[in-house]
C-alpha positions as a printed NumPy array, in Angstrom:
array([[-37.484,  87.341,  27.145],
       [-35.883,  89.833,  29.387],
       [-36.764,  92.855,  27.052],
       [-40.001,  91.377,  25.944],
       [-41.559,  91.749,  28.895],
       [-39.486,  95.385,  30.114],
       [-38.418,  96.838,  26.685],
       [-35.883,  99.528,  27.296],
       [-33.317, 102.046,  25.357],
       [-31.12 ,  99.149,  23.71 ],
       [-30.657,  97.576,  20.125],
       [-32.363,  94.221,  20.76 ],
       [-35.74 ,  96.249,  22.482],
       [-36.106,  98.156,  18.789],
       [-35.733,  94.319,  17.279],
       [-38.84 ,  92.751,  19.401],
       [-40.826,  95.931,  18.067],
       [-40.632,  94.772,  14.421],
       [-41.367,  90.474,  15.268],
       [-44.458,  89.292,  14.334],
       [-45.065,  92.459,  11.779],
       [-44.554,  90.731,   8.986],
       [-40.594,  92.027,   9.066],
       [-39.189,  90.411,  11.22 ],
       [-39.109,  86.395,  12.394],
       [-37.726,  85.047,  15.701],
       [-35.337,  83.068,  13.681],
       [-34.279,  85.917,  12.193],
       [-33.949,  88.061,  15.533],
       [-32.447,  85.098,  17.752],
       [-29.807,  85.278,  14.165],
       [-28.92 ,  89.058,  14.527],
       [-28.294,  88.806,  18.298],
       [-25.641,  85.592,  17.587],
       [-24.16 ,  87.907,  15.548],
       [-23.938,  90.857,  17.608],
       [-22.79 ,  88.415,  20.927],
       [-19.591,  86.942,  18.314],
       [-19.418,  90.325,  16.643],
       [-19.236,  92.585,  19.008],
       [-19.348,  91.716,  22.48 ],
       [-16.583,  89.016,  22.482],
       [-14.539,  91.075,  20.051],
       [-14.916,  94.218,  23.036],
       [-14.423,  92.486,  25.837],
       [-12.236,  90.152,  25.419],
       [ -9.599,  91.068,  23.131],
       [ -9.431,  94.764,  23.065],
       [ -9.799,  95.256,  26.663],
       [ -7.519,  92.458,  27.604],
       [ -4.845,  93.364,  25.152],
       [ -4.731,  97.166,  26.683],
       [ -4.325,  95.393,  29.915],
       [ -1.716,  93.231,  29.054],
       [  0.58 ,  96.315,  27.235],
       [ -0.096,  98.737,  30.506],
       [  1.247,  95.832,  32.391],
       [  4.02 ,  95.169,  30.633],
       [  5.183,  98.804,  29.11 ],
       [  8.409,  97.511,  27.352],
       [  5.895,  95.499,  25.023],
       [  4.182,  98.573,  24.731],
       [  7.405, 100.7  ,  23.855],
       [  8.277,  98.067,  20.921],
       [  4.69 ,  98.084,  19.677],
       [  4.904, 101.554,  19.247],
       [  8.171, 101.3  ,  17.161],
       [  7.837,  99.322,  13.825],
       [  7.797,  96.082,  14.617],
       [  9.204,  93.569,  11.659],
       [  6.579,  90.774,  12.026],
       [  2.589,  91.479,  13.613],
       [  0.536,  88.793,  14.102],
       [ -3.147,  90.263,  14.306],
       [ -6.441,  87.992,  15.195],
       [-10.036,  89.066,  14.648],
       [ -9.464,  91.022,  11.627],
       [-13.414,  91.476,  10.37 ],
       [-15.142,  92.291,   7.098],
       [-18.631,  93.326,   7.962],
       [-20.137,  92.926,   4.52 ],
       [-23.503,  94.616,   3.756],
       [-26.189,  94.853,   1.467],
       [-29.508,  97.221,   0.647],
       [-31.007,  99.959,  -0.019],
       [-29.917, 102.241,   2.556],
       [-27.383,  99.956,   3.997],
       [-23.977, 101.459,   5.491],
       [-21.062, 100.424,   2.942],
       [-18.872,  96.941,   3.87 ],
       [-16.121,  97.449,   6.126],
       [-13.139,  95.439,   5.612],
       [-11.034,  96.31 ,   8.504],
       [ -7.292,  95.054,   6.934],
       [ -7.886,  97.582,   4.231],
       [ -8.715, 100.208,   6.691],
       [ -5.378,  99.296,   8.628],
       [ -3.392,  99.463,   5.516],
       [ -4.768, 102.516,   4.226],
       [ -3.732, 103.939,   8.11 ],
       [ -0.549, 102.532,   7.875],
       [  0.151, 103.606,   4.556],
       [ -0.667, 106.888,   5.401],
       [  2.074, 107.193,   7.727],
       [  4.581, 105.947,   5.669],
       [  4.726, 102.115,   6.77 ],
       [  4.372,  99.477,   4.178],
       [  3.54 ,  96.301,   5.537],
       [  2.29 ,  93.251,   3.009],
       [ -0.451,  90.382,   3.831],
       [  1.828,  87.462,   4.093],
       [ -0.599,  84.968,   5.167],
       [ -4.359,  84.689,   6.354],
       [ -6.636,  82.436,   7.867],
       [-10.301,  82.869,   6.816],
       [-12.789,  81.835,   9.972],
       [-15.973,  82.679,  11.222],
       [-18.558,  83.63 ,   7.778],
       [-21.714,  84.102,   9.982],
       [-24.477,  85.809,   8.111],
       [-26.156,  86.954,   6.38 ],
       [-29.007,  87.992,   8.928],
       [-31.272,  91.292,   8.796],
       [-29.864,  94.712,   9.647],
       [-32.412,  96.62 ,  11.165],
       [-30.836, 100.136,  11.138],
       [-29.129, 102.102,   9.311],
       [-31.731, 100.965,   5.898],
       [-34.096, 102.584,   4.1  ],
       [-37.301, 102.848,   6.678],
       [-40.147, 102.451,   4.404],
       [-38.857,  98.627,   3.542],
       [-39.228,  95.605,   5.721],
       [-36.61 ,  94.108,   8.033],
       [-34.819,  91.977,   5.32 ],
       [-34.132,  94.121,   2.874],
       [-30.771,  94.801,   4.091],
       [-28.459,  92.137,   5.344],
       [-24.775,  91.965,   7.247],
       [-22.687,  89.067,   6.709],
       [-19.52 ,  88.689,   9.742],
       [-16.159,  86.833,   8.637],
       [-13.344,  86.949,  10.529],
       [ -9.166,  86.688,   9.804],
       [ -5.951,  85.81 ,  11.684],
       [ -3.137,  87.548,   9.702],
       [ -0.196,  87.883,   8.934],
       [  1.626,  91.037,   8.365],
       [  5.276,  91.85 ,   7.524],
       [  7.042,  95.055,   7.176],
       [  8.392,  95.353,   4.093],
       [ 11.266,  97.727,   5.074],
       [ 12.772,  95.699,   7.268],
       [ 16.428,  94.773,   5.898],
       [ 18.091,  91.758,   5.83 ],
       [ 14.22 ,  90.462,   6.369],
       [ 12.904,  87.832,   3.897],
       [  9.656,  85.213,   3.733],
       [  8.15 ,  82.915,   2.05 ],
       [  5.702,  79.88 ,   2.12 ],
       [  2.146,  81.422,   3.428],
       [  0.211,  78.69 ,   5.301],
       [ -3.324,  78.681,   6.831],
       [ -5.239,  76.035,   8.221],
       [ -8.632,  75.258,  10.754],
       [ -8.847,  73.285,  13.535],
       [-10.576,  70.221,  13.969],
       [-11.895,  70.722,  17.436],
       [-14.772,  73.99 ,  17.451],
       [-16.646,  75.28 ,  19.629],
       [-20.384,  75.633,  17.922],
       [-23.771,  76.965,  19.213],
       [-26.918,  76.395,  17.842],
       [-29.672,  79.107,  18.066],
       [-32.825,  78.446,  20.24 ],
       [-34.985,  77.76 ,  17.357],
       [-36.573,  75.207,  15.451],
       [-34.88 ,  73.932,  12.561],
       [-31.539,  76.398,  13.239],
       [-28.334,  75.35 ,  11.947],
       [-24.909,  75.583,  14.412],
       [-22.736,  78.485,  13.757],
       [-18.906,  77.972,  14.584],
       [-16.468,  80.91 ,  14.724],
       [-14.008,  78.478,  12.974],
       [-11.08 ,  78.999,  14.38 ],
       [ -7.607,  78.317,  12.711],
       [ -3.888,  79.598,  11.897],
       [ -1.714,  81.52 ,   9.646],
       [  2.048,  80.978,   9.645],
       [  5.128,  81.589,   7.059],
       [  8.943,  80.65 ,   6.905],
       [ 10.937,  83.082,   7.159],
       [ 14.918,  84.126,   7.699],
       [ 16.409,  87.103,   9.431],
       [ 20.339,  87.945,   9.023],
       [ 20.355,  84.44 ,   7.501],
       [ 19.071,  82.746,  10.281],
       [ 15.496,  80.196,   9.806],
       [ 12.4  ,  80.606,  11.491],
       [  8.452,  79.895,  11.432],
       [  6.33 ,  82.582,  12.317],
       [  3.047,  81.39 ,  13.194],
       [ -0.63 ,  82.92 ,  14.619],
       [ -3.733,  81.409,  15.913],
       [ -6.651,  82.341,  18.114],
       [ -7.82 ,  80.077,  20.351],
       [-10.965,  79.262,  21.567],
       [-12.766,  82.093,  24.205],
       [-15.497,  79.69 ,  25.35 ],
       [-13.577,  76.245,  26.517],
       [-10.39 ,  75.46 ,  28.07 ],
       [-10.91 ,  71.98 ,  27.265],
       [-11.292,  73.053,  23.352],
       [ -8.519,  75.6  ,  23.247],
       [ -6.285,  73.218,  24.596],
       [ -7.203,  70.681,  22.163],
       [ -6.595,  73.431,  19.238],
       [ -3.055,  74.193,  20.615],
       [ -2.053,  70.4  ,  20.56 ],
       [ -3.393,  70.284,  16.628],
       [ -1.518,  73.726,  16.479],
       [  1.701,  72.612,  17.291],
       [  1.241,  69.307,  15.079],
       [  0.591,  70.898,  12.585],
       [  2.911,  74.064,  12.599],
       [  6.423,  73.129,  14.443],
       [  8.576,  71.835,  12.22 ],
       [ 11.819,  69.786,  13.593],
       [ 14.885,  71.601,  14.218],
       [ 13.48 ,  74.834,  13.303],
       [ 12.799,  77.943,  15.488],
       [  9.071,  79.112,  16.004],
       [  7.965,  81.782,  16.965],
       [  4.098,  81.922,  18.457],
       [  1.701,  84.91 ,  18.418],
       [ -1.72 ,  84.317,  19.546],
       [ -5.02 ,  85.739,  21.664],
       [ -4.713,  82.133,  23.408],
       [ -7.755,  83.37 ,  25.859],
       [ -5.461,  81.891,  29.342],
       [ -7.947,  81.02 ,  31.979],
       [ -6.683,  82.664,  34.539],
       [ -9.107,  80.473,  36.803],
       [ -7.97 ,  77.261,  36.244],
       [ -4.535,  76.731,  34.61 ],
       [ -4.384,  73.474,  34.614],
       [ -5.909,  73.492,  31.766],
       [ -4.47 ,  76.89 ,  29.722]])
């Protein structure tokens, strides 16, 4: 409503000028902007501008992340799938890290993967071919929790890949008639693995951004689910902390 009534020089403006032209429903735009808010601006703010926070504030992290590290445990791993005439090609950003990785001579191998959020597919407005309607090309979001492990590691072995969802989601349903709920569906990855001969679970998760209440409830299924007795675990996670009220997280 805000840039209906004072359009200005911004993504969701250039939407509004194709509604009601035969290219473009409200359904359709209230759709794209869900997807850009999960997408995009949670991905931005949240997690990449928190995790550079957290390594400047602890720089020994930092100085073992920039070594090669044995295990990584990596959350919001997106495949932006597309289709259309005109349409920019899917990006599958685990193949893009791989192919960076490989390319400076680390070898690290998938060992397990959660598959969450599949929101889509909804209209992509630009880049398409301008002389068809809105609709003709479309963007699907999923999103990963993965688990990688350096494959040159020695004395470093794995085994039994695991991946589950939680019960307890967070979902929002668009403002419009007859709109389904979307849910990021959040789960875990783990796998067993042994180091020098000594046992371990590695396991990651990413909690819920929106709720305390929720992302507690997700850790309690999480360690349920994933610590095994007389076993050592080992925990990587965005866990979204509320820094406001720990009580709760």
């Amino acid at each position: 409503e805000r840039y209906e009534r004072h359009p200005g020089d911004n993504l969701i403006s250039v939407l509004l000028e194709h509604e009601g032209d035969d290219s473009l429903t409200r359904d359709e735009l209230v759709a794209t902007c869900t997807l850009l808010l999960f997408g995009g601006h949670e991905t931005t703010t949240n997690l990449i501008g928190n995790g550079v926070l957290a390594l400047l504030a602890h720089p020994h992290q930092l100085a073992q992340l920039r070594s090669d590290p044995d295990l990584v445990g990596l959350q919001e791993v997106t495949i932006w799938e597309t289709s259309g005439p005109g349409a920019p090609p899917t990006q599958d950003f685990l193949a893009i890290l791989q192919k960076a990785l490989s390319a400076r001579g680390l070898h690290y191998a998938v060992a397990s993967v959660s598959n969450n959020a599949n929101i889509g597919p909804v209209p992509l407005v630009t880049p398409c071919d301008p002389t068809l309607p809105v609709g003709a090309c479309l963007a699907t979001l999923k999103d990963r929790d993965v688990v990688l492990v350096n494959e040159e590691t020695p004395y470093l072995s794995w085994w039994g890949a695991k991946s589950g969802s939680y019960t307890a989601q967070q979902e929002f349903t668009p403002p419009v008639p007859g709109a389904a709920p979307i849910s990021f569906k959040r789960g875990w990855a783990s796998i067993e693995a042994s180091y020098r001969g000594l046992p371990f679970r590695f396991v990651n998760t990413h909690l819920e951004a929106f709720s305390s209440d929720l992302a507690l409830a997700q850790a309690s299924e999480l360690l349920a689910a994933a610590v095994p007795a007389h076993r050592d675990v080992v925990f990587v996670c965005d866990c979204n902390s509320d820094p406001l009220d720990d009580s709760v997280k």
